[in-house]
Amino acid sequence: MIAEVIVDLSSESIDKIFDYESIEGLQRGQLVLVPFGNKQIEGFVVNLKAHTDIPQGKLKAVGSILRNEPVIKEEMFALAEFMKQEYHLRMVDILRLFLPAEMRGGRVREKIKNFVILNDEYKDVEKVVDIRKNAHQQHNLLCYMRANPIADYTKVCDTFSRGAVVALEQKGVLKLCEQVVDRRPKIYETEKKNVTLTVEQQHTLDAILNKQNGKFLIHGVTGSGKTEIYMRIIEDCVARGKTAIMLVPEISLTGQVLSNFTNRFGDNVAILHSGLSSGERYDEWQRIFSKKANIVVGVRSAIFAPVENIGAIIIDEEHDNSYVSESNPRYNTHEVAEFRANYNNCNFILGSATPSIDTFYRTEKGELTLLTMKNRANNKALPKIHIVDMCAELSRGNSSFFSFKFQDELKKCIDDGNQAIVFINRRGYSSFMRCVDCGYVAKCTDCDVSLVLHKEDNQLKCHFCGKRFKVLTRCPMCGSEKIKQGAIGTQRVVEELHKAFPSVPIFRMDNDTTKTKNSHMEILKKFAECKPAILVGTQMVAKGHDFGDVSFVGIIDADLSLHFSDFRSNERTFQLITQVAGRCGRAQKEGTVVLQTFSPKHFVYKKAIENNYDAFYSNEINLRKTTNFPPFSKIVRLLFVGGDELRVKEYLAKIYFKLKDILKPYGSDIYFVEAMNSPVKRIQGKFRYQILMRYKDELHEELIQKIYRLVDENKDARVSLFVEINQQNLS
Ligand code: ADP
Ligand code: ZN
Ligand code: ZN
């Protein structure tokens, strides 16, 4: 037999399958070592066949099998084919998603610990052991082992001496053995709750359980108790001997969700997120693979978990943009999840208080069943949102960052000993530094973006490449010392709040404070324990946290996302406001939200304060329809990236020319196609150009394959070309 192998090499620019002579017992999906050049490297066996075109003498044989059981199962091969077709990915990149780095290359191993075990016949206290009278350690150890028949070797040696262990082992009383121990991620305990479902919850759950292969959108207001429904769905899966996958956005995975799940399902849950250590990820994956854990809770990439016989796939906060992979390998988690749900013929459940426009449109088309929950599980009202017109505020003589209403409500919240959340969607201290006299703005030398002031380390930082620069004190162009700071960020807000409330603990949560492992969790945990307290943060604070004592939410600058030049800006702003507002008034305490804006009459704000998703949706979907934006069209970007600008432009022109030919027959179904600079012209010293196109949604399947073919047939060795479909963030 001949084995077709994809070698695990990233330098390989072509996606090639190599033939090797098979060895005894080899199966498709196994991980193997194969000779490649003068080395042995890892590879995936993707097929076994009878014949090869390679002449006899030249054919090399597979070196060895790395794991007995195939690591890539049939379902995953089918998924790989689907992803290759849809996203034009290299097979090796797809297989690597299925088998994380820790599982390959032998970099991470099982953790093995030594144990001491008391032999059975010595469990009987009557059994005489020949120990010298003054060998106290041996007597004590025997006594201890009779109470604890299995003990940690190192611990026992430390307590009783290694000599005693050896002596009893030689007498046949004890034996030593090795055992694999699981490294489990850290979980914070929360109280266990036993709840009776509300009528709405019961209704939603019944609809799902009555149809075991349905597709649903649970549209439930913040605090409507969606998590409880997910857990009941999963309980049902477990009872039927099936597995389940639940996806959550990275940040909301940190707090209560995890402990809720482990409280209920114990070791049957495996957790996969980016904060795990390599060892933890390895062990969690092993526990799933070996079927010790049947429930997977994790972020985007957990959709590739090696579970079989799936009973339900749940995507919580389905609108969250972390579900779209924005860098290579690019894929859409919803689509991958739906593929697996179809394959397993199981329930597919999306949940959100603010469903994406695309998803909600699918309920209108009948592709998803809509299940609505309009009330909070505890019957508390949704918080009241007050809009403050910041123009009017200025004319009233208030030029501070905080409106009078904001100040009053925050003070009341603090005086009552409650907690407050302040949202500002910009990290750092201020957004840019500009010379007042000549208009010079400090920019990154490698990227075409302005630098952000970070006061804590007194540096300017590039948010694209992370490069650091000295703070401007004098303009390098005209020498002026009049330097102005741009719009405020989280650091500045913390500084200002600290001046106003010097004795109140203030926590900051943004990309800068959450770089290290578990840091989200630590911040949220500390915040949860302090009253009064203020949590200042970027959109991270909006995501799914359930704090009982938050009675005030302040939104400092909502317009920031509204005036972003992107067709999704209305949608994102509505989601952000509803989600941040939804963090307060969740338990006994009433919640108040203050939203500061320079466009108080905007329909997005109006619908958000009325808490009227349906009205927002119908307004927005009409807008999309008349302007031919998604879901009625697909936006495809071809992104060209390279170090030699001229070469990038030449390549761009060549592709653009050919592309026009391909698109021509489609006439007015192509709404837009143009070649241009990318919004950020340079990142990390590389030039970026793009062809942006928008075409009728129904054309997608056909057109995208033509585009992929065009790209494949016209490669350039020095310019990278990426194809992006409905990308969230076009930088
Ligand atoms: P959502 O995800 O819909 O925003 P959560 O699942 O976080 O809402 O639930 C909000 C709060 O309501 C949680 O503290 C949860 O424990 C509580 N809860 C859920 N279901 C019930 C119920 N049936 N009765 C009482 N409290 C509930
Ligand atoms: Zn200047
Ligand atoms: Zn940079």
GROMACS .gro file of N, CA and C and ligand atoms in nm, residues 435 437-440 475 477-480, ligand 2:
model
   31
  435CYS      N    1   0.095   6.844   1.690
  435CYS     CA    2   0.152   6.978   1.707
  435CYS      C    3   0.045   7.081   1.672
  437ASP      N    4   0.083   7.396   1.619
  437ASP     CA    5   0.126   7.497   1.521
  437ASP      C    6   0.129   7.448   1.377
  438CYS      N    7   0.181   7.328   1.354
  438CYS     CA    8   0.192   7.284   1.215
  438CYS      C    9   0.106   7.162   1.182
  439GLY      N   10   0.041   7.105   1.283
  439GLY     CA   11  -0.049   6.993   1.256
  439GLY      C   12   0.020   6.857   1.249
  440TYR      N   13   0.150   6.853   1.272
  440TYR     CA   14   0.222   6.725   1.271
  440TYR      C   15   0.162   6.627   1.372
  475CYS      N   16   0.785   6.956   1.869
  475CYS     CA   17   0.751   6.906   1.736
  475CYS      C   18   0.876   6.888   1.650
  477MET      N   19   0.897   6.874   1.337
  477MET     CA   20   0.886   6.946   1.211
  477MET      C   21   0.913   7.095   1.228
  478CYS      N   22   0.844   7.159   1.325
  478CYS     CA   23   0.857   7.304   1.337
  478CYS      C   24   0.919   7.349   1.468
  479GLY      N   25   0.944   7.255   1.557
  479GLY     CA   26   1.009   7.291   1.683
  479GLY      C   27   0.916   7.345   1.790
  480SER      N   28   0.789   7.358   1.758
  480SER     CA   29   0.694   7.413   1.856
  480SER      C   30   0.682   7.321   1.977
  733ZN      ZN   31   0.489   7.144   1.444
   0.00000   0.00000   0.00000
